[in-house]
PDB file of C-alpha atoms in Angstrom:
ATOM      1  CA  UNK A   1      30.064   6.228  -5.559  1.00 35.00           C
ATOM      2  CA  UNK A   2      26.757   6.611  -7.353  1.00 40.00           C
ATOM      3  CA  UNK A   3      26.489  10.000  -9.030  1.00 43.00           C
ATOM      4  CA  UNK A   4      22.963  11.366  -9.166  1.00 51.00           C
ATOM      5  CA  UNK A   5      22.260  13.547 -12.205  1.00 54.00           C
ATOM      6  CA  UNK A   6      19.143  15.561 -11.274  1.00 55.00           C
ATOM      7  CA  UNK A   7      18.133  16.306 -14.875  1.00 55.00           C
ATOM      8  CA  UNK A   8      18.327  12.725 -16.168  1.00 58.00           C
ATOM      9  CA  UNK A   9      15.494  10.177 -16.346  1.00 59.00           C
ATOM     10  CA  UNK A  10      16.035   7.738 -13.516  1.00 81.00           C
ATOM     11  CA  UNK A  11      13.553   4.873 -13.836  1.00 93.00           C
ATOM     12  CA  UNK A  12      10.561   3.497 -15.697  1.00 94.00           C
ATOM     13  CA  UNK A  13       7.607   1.282 -14.861  1.00 96.00           C
ATOM     14  CA  UNK A  14       5.187  -0.230 -17.386  1.00 97.00           C
ATOM     15  CA  UNK A  15       3.164   3.006 -17.518  1.00 97.00           C
ATOM     16  CA  UNK A  16       5.323   5.684 -15.917  1.00 97.00           C
ATOM     17  CA  UNK A  17       8.656   7.436 -16.101  1.00 96.00           C
ATOM     18  CA  UNK A  18      10.074   8.625 -12.780  1.00 96.00           C
ATOM     19  CA  UNK A  19      12.473  11.521 -13.263  1.00 95.00           C
ATOM     20  CA  UNK A  20      13.805  14.432 -11.273  1.00 94.00           C
ATOM     21  CA  UNK A  21      11.442  17.396 -11.268  1.00 95.00           C
ATOM     22  CA  UNK A  22      12.419  20.269 -13.556  1.00 94.00           C
ATOM     23  CA  UNK A  23      11.324  23.868 -13.842  1.00 94.00           C
ATOM     24  CA  UNK A  24       9.198  23.061 -16.889  1.00 96.00           C
ATOM     25  CA  UNK A  25       7.015  20.847 -14.675  1.00 97.00           C
ATOM     26  CA  UNK A  26       5.874  23.767 -12.514  1.00 97.00           C
ATOM     27  CA  UNK A  27       2.635  24.641 -14.406  1.00 97.00           C
ATOM     28  CA  UNK A  28       1.399  21.028 -14.399  1.00 97.00           C
ATOM     29  CA  UNK A  29       2.284  20.540 -10.728  1.00 98.00           C
ATOM     30  CA  UNK A  30       0.519  23.769  -9.753  1.00 98.00           C
ATOM     31  CA  UNK A  31      -2.600  22.899 -11.748  1.00 97.00           C
ATOM     32  CA  UNK A  32      -2.949  19.524 -10.030  1.00 98.00           C
ATOM     33  CA  UNK A  33      -2.691  20.963  -6.510  1.00 98.00           C
ATOM     34  CA  UNK A  34      -6.378  21.147  -5.618  1.00 97.00           C
ATOM     35  CA  UNK A  35      -8.012  21.561  -2.227  1.00 97.00           C
ATOM     36  CA  UNK A  36      -8.722  17.820  -2.061  1.00 96.00           C
ATOM     37  CA  UNK A  37      -5.028  16.996  -2.482  1.00 97.00           C
ATOM     38  CA  UNK A  38      -3.643  19.853  -0.403  1.00 97.00           C
ATOM     39  CA  UNK A  39      -5.638  18.826   2.673  1.00 96.00           C
ATOM     40  CA  UNK A  40      -3.776  15.509   2.693  1.00 96.00           C
ATOM     41  CA  UNK A  41      -0.318  17.132   2.549  1.00 96.00           C
ATOM     42  CA  UNK A  42       1.639  19.090   5.128  1.00 95.00           C
ATOM     43  CA  UNK A  43       3.444  21.657   2.990  1.00 94.00           C
ATOM     44  CA  UNK A  44       1.442  22.089  -0.229  1.00 96.00           C
ATOM     45  CA  UNK A  45      -1.007  24.990   0.262  1.00 96.00           C
ATOM     46  CA  UNK A  46      -3.800  26.181  -2.006  1.00 96.00           C
ATOM     47  CA  UNK A  47      -3.880  28.206  -4.066  1.00 96.00           C
ATOM     48  CA  UNK A  48      -0.567  26.871  -5.387  1.00 96.00           C
ATOM     49  CA  UNK A  49       0.782  28.938  -8.261  1.00 97.00           C
ATOM     50  CA  UNK A  50       3.356  27.971 -10.943  1.00 97.00           C
ATOM     51  CA  UNK A  51       5.967  30.294  -9.339  1.00 97.00           C
ATOM     52  CA  UNK A  52       5.425  28.523  -6.017  1.00 97.00           C
ATOM     53  CA  UNK A  53       5.849  25.165  -7.751  1.00 97.00           C
ATOM     54  CA  UNK A  54       9.002  26.360  -9.474  1.00 96.00           C
ATOM     55  CA  UNK A  55      10.420  27.561  -6.157  1.00 96.00           C
ATOM     56  CA  UNK A  56       9.727  24.179  -4.547  1.00 95.00           C
ATOM     57  CA  UNK A  57      11.332  22.363  -7.473  1.00 95.00           C
ATOM     58  CA  UNK A  58      14.410  24.611  -7.423  1.00 94.00           C
ATOM     59  CA  UNK A  59      14.880  24.073  -3.703  1.00 93.00           C
ATOM     60  CA  UNK A  60      14.446  20.304  -4.003  1.00 93.00           C
ATOM     61  CA  UNK A  61      16.882  20.100  -6.930  1.00 92.00           C
ATOM     62  CA  UNK A  62      19.464  22.024  -4.926  1.00 91.00           C
ATOM     63  CA  UNK A  63      19.162  19.514  -2.106  1.00 91.00           C
ATOM     64  CA  UNK A  64      19.290  16.680  -4.665  1.00 90.00           C
ATOM     65  CA  UNK A  65      22.663  17.928  -5.883  1.00 89.00           C
ATOM     66  CA  UNK A  66      23.875  17.433  -2.289  1.00 89.00           C
ATOM     67  CA  UNK A  67      22.260  13.967  -2.123  1.00 89.00           C
ATOM     68  CA  UNK A  68      19.779  15.179   0.509  1.00 92.00           C
ATOM     69  CA  UNK A  69      16.675  14.994  -1.652  1.00 93.00           C
ATOM     70  CA  UNK A  70      15.083  13.012  -4.451  1.00 94.00           C
ATOM     71  CA  UNK A  71      12.228  15.039  -6.010  1.00 95.00           C
ATOM     72  CA  UNK A  72      10.483  12.909  -8.611  1.00 96.00           C
ATOM     73  CA  UNK A  73       7.642  13.641 -10.982  1.00 97.00           C
ATOM     74  CA  UNK A  74       5.553  10.786 -12.338  1.00 98.00           C
ATOM     75  CA  UNK A  75       5.290  11.166 -16.105  1.00 97.00           C
ATOM     76  CA  UNK A  76       2.897   8.985 -18.112  1.00 97.00           C
ATOM     77  CA  UNK A  77       4.867   7.330 -20.886  1.00 96.00           C
ATOM     78  CA  UNK A  78       1.951   7.167 -23.319  1.00 97.00           C
ATOM     79  CA  UNK A  79       1.507  10.943 -23.627  1.00 97.00           C
ATOM     80  CA  UNK A  80       4.016  12.690 -21.336  1.00 96.00           C
ATOM     81  CA  UNK A  81       1.335  13.863 -18.895  1.00 97.00           C
ATOM     82  CA  UNK A  82       2.573  14.702 -15.396  1.00 98.00           C
ATOM     83  CA  UNK A  83       0.501  12.554 -13.030  1.00 98.00           C
ATOM     84  CA  UNK A  84       1.933  13.230  -9.604  1.00 98.00           C
ATOM     85  CA  UNK A  85       4.885  13.678  -7.299  1.00 98.00           C
ATOM     86  CA  UNK A  86       7.087  11.591  -5.013  1.00 97.00           C
ATOM     87  CA  UNK A  87       9.779  13.241  -2.930  1.00 95.00           C
ATOM     88  CA  UNK A  88      12.223  11.928  -0.385  1.00 95.00           C
ATOM     89  CA  UNK A  89      14.004  14.689   1.518  1.00 95.00           C
ATOM     90  CA  UNK A  90      16.226  14.856   4.594  1.00 95.00           C
ATOM     91  CA  UNK A  91      14.921  17.375   7.151  1.00 90.00           C
ATOM     92  CA  UNK A  92      17.289  20.073   8.464  1.00 88.00           C
ATOM     93  CA  UNK A  93      19.747  18.668  10.965  1.00 88.00           C
ATOM     94  CA  UNK A  94      19.143  14.999  10.118  1.00 90.00           C
ATOM     95  CA  UNK A  95      20.842  13.663   7.014  1.00 90.00           C
ATOM     96  CA  UNK A  96      20.287  10.011   7.947  1.00 94.00           C
ATOM     97  CA  UNK A  97      16.499  10.041   7.532  1.00 96.00           C
ATOM     98  CA  UNK A  98      14.408  11.012   4.495  1.00 97.00           C
ATOM     99  CA  UNK A  99      10.777  12.064   4.815  1.00 96.00           C
ATOM    100  CA  UNK A 100       8.488  10.615   2.161  1.00 96.00           C
ATOM    101  CA  UNK A 101       5.761  12.570   0.357  1.00 96.00           C
ATOM    102  CA  UNK A 102       3.636  11.220  -2.484  1.00 97.00           C
ATOM    103  CA  UNK A 103       0.484  12.288  -4.292  1.00 98.00           C
ATOM    104  CA  UNK A 104      -1.385  11.949  -7.578  1.00 98.00           C
ATOM    105  CA  UNK A 105      -3.518  14.470  -9.436  1.00 97.00           C
ATOM    106  CA  UNK A 106      -7.215  13.811  -8.917  1.00 97.00           C
ATOM    107  CA  UNK A 107      -7.803  12.617 -12.480  1.00 97.00           C
ATOM    108  CA  UNK A 108      -5.016  10.045 -12.135  1.00 97.00           C
ATOM    109  CA  UNK A 109      -6.212   8.465  -8.908  1.00 97.00           C
ATOM    110  CA  UNK A 110      -7.805   5.043  -8.705  1.00 95.00           C
ATOM    111  CA  UNK A 111      -5.629   3.595 -11.486  1.00 96.00           C
ATOM    112  CA  UNK A 112      -2.942   1.940  -9.354  1.00 96.00           C
ATOM    113  CA  UNK A 113      -0.268   4.394 -10.492  1.00 97.00           C
ATOM    114  CA  UNK A 114       1.200   5.063  -7.039  1.00 97.00           C
ATOM    115  CA  UNK A 115       1.296   1.355  -6.285  1.00 95.00           C
ATOM    116  CA  UNK A 116       3.304   1.018  -9.499  1.00 96.00           C
ATOM    117  CA  UNK A 117       5.623   3.959  -8.874  1.00 97.00           C
ATOM    118  CA  UNK A 118       6.104   3.677  -5.109  1.00 96.00           C
ATOM    119  CA  UNK A 119       8.381   0.622  -4.946  1.00 96.00           C
ATOM    120  CA  UNK A 120      10.616   2.090  -7.654  1.00 95.00           C
ATOM    121  CA  UNK A 121      10.841   5.425  -5.838  1.00 96.00           C
ATOM    122  CA  UNK A 122      11.817   3.670  -2.606  1.00 95.00           C
ATOM    123  CA  UNK A 123      14.520   1.710  -4.404  1.00 93.00           C
ATOM    124  CA  UNK A 124      15.872   4.908  -5.958  1.00 93.00           C
ATOM    125  CA  UNK A 125      15.895   6.635  -2.583  1.00 93.00           C
ATOM    126  CA  UNK A 126      18.125   4.013  -0.997  1.00 94.00           C
ATOM    127  CA  UNK A 127      20.314   3.964  -4.098  1.00 90.00           C
ATOM    128  CA  UNK A 128      20.906   7.707  -4.351  1.00 89.00           C
ATOM    129  CA  UNK A 129      20.598   8.974  -0.765  1.00 92.00           C
ATOM    130  CA  UNK A 130      23.037   8.131   2.022  1.00 92.00           C
ATOM    131  CA  UNK A 131      20.314   7.469   4.588  1.00 95.00           C
ATOM    132  CA  UNK A 132      19.465   4.878   7.214  1.00 96.00           C
ATOM    133  CA  UNK A 133      15.701   4.894   6.732  1.00 97.00           C
ATOM    134  CA  UNK A 134      12.638   6.464   5.170  1.00 97.00           C
ATOM    135  CA  UNK A 135       9.799   7.867   7.272  1.00 97.00           C
ATOM    136  CA  UNK A 136       6.285   8.959   6.398  1.00 97.00           C
ATOM    137  CA  UNK A 137       3.441  10.667   8.228  1.00 97.00           C
ATOM    138  CA  UNK A 138      -0.080   9.740   7.144  1.00 97.00           C
ATOM    139  CA  UNK A 139      -3.407  11.132   8.341  1.00 97.00           C
ATOM    140  CA  UNK A 140      -5.380   8.459  10.220  1.00 97.00           C
ATOM    141  CA  UNK A 141      -8.378   8.676   7.846  1.00 97.00           C
ATOM    142  CA  UNK A 142      -6.363   8.609   4.608  1.00 96.00           C
ATOM    143  CA  UNK A 143      -7.144   5.012   3.652  1.00 95.00           C
ATOM    144  CA  UNK A 144      -5.562   5.203   0.183  1.00 94.00           C
ATOM    145  CA  UNK A 145      -2.264   6.548   1.502  1.00 96.00           C
ATOM    146  CA  UNK A 146      -2.215   4.018   4.342  1.00 96.00           C
ATOM    147  CA  UNK A 147      -2.639   1.222   1.801  1.00 96.00           C
ATOM    148  CA  UNK A 148       0.290   2.509  -0.247  1.00 96.00           C
ATOM    149  CA  UNK A 149       2.610   2.918   2.729  1.00 96.00           C
ATOM    150  CA  UNK A 150       1.922  -0.641   3.856  1.00 95.00           C
ATOM    151  CA  UNK A 151       2.449  -1.943   0.327  1.00 95.00           C
ATOM    152  CA  UNK A 152       5.870  -0.282   0.376  1.00 96.00           C
ATOM    153  CA  UNK A 153       6.825  -2.198   3.509  1.00 96.00           C
ATOM    154  CA  UNK A 154       6.849   0.692   5.983  1.00 97.00           C
ATOM    155  CA  UNK A 155       6.327  -0.423   9.563  1.00 97.00           C
ATOM    156  CA  UNK A 156       4.247   1.553  12.108  1.00 97.00           C
ATOM    157  CA  UNK A 157       5.978   3.770  14.658  1.00 97.00           C
ATOM    158  CA  UNK A 158       2.748   4.893  16.307  1.00 97.00           C
ATOM    159  CA  UNK A 159       0.606   7.985  16.526  1.00 97.00           C
ATOM    160  CA  UNK A 160       2.259  11.381  16.556  1.00 97.00           C
ATOM    161  CA  UNK A 161       1.919  15.002  15.556  1.00 95.00           C
ATOM    162  CA  UNK A 162       3.190  16.902  12.532  1.00 95.00           C
ATOM    163  CA  UNK A 163       3.368  20.617  11.812  1.00 94.00           C
ATOM    164  CA  UNK A 164       1.508  21.497   8.605  1.00 95.00           C
ATOM    165  CA  UNK A 165       2.656  24.864   7.246  1.00 94.00           C
ATOM    166  CA  UNK A 166       0.104  24.570   4.437  1.00 95.00           C
ATOM    167  CA  UNK A 167      -2.639  25.119   7.041  1.00 94.00           C
ATOM    168  CA  UNK A 168      -0.665  26.685   9.882  1.00 95.00           C
ATOM    169  CA  UNK A 169      -1.669  23.980  12.365  1.00 95.00           C
ATOM    170  CA  UNK A 170      -0.328  20.844  14.001  1.00 96.00           C
ATOM    171  CA  UNK A 171      -2.189  17.646  13.085  1.00 96.00           C
ATOM    172  CA  UNK A 172      -2.403  14.087  14.357  1.00 97.00           C
ATOM    173  CA  UNK A 173      -0.810  11.496  12.123  1.00 97.00           C
ATOM    174  CA  UNK A 174       0.429   7.935  12.040  1.00 98.00           C
ATOM    175  CA  UNK A 175       4.201   7.669  11.611  1.00 98.00           C
ATOM    176  CA  UNK A 176       5.801   4.870   9.594  1.00 98.00           C
ATOM    177  CA  UNK A 177       9.396   3.856   8.921  1.00 98.00           C
ATOM    178  CA  UNK A 178      11.255   1.691   6.417  1.00 97.00           C
ATOM    179  CA  UNK A 179      14.905   0.899   7.288  1.00 97.00           C
ATOM    180  CA  UNK A 180      17.537   0.581   4.601  1.00 95.00           C
ATOM    181  CA  UNK A 181      17.431  -3.026   3.324  1.00 90.00           C
ATOM    182  CA  UNK A 182      20.222  -5.240   4.548  1.00 80.00           C
ATOM    183  CA  UNK A 183      22.825  -6.170   1.953  1.00 63.00           C
ATOM    184  CA  UNK A 184      22.483  -9.886   1.098  1.00 53.00           C
ATOM    185  CA  UNK A 185      25.444 -12.013   2.152  1.00 52.00           C
ATOM    186  CA  UNK A 186      26.261 -12.933  -1.459  1.00 46.00           C
ATOM    187  CA  UNK A 187      26.356  -9.248  -2.445  1.00 53.00           C
ATOM    188  CA  UNK A 188      28.565  -8.332   0.484  1.00 47.00           C
ATOM    189  CA  UNK A 189      30.925 -11.172  -0.434  1.00 52.00           C
ATOM    190  CA  UNK A 190      31.069 -10.055  -4.036  1.00 51.00           C
ATOM    191  CA  UNK A 191      31.878  -6.494  -2.979  1.00 51.00           C
ATOM    192  CA  UNK A 192      34.743  -7.700  -0.771  1.00 52.00           C
ATOM    193  CA  UNK A 193      36.114  -9.886  -3.558  1.00 51.00           C
ATOM    194  CA  UNK A 194      36.017  -6.945  -5.969  1.00 51.00           C
ATOM    195  CA  UNK A 195      37.812  -4.738  -3.452  1.00 55.00           C
ATOM    196  CA  UNK A 196      40.538  -7.350  -2.948  1.00 53.00           C
ATOM    197  CA  UNK A 197      40.962  -7.702  -6.715  1.00 48.00           C
ATOM    198  CA  UNK A 198      41.374  -3.933  -7.091  1.00 44.00           C
ATOM    199  CA  UNK A 199      44.013  -3.950  -4.361  1.00 52.00           C
ATOM    200  CA  UNK A 200      45.929  -6.752  -6.075  1.00 51.00           C
ATOM    201  CA  UNK A 201      45.864  -4.976  -9.418  1.00 48.00           C
ATOM    202  CA  UNK A 202      46.986  -1.715  -7.835  1.00 49.00           C
ATOM    203  CA  UNK A 203      49.803  -3.346  -5.878  1.00 51.00           C
TER     204      UNK A 203
END
């Protein structure tokens, strides 16, 4: 079984380090949560204070310890700046699906950072979470987010509605889904061979 250590760095891209969010990230996360970003997210209100960020991080880390969440900050390797957030979290009552949220601070947008980080985050989600699929809800006019979700290989489920506690309203959205990738035949064969070898050694 893969053991997920919430405090450890988990992956790197050419420009970014993706690691589990920690309490020390709260001030940077809160500072980046502007009106322009909040209006694109369901559960990130403004104003968003450091204590609110710390509470969200603590909650997400608790779920991560149960393998129900993967809360990642995007940290620029060149200077350690926190650039954004990607989280995959199972909603209450459904541990087989993880909802996907991703955003970048305004000053870090337009640089291709989410296109760089997104595929790695998706791979980590299927590695560390015992889920069948990822889902995402995107506002119909959010062209940048729609481009990212398609790049990540999410397929459309159709138009729907989503409750947005950040604004206290229900909004129209497009829903997308990405099933867990199938295990290649060669990998499945290798796993079976390894299992048989372990049985022989233990016999």
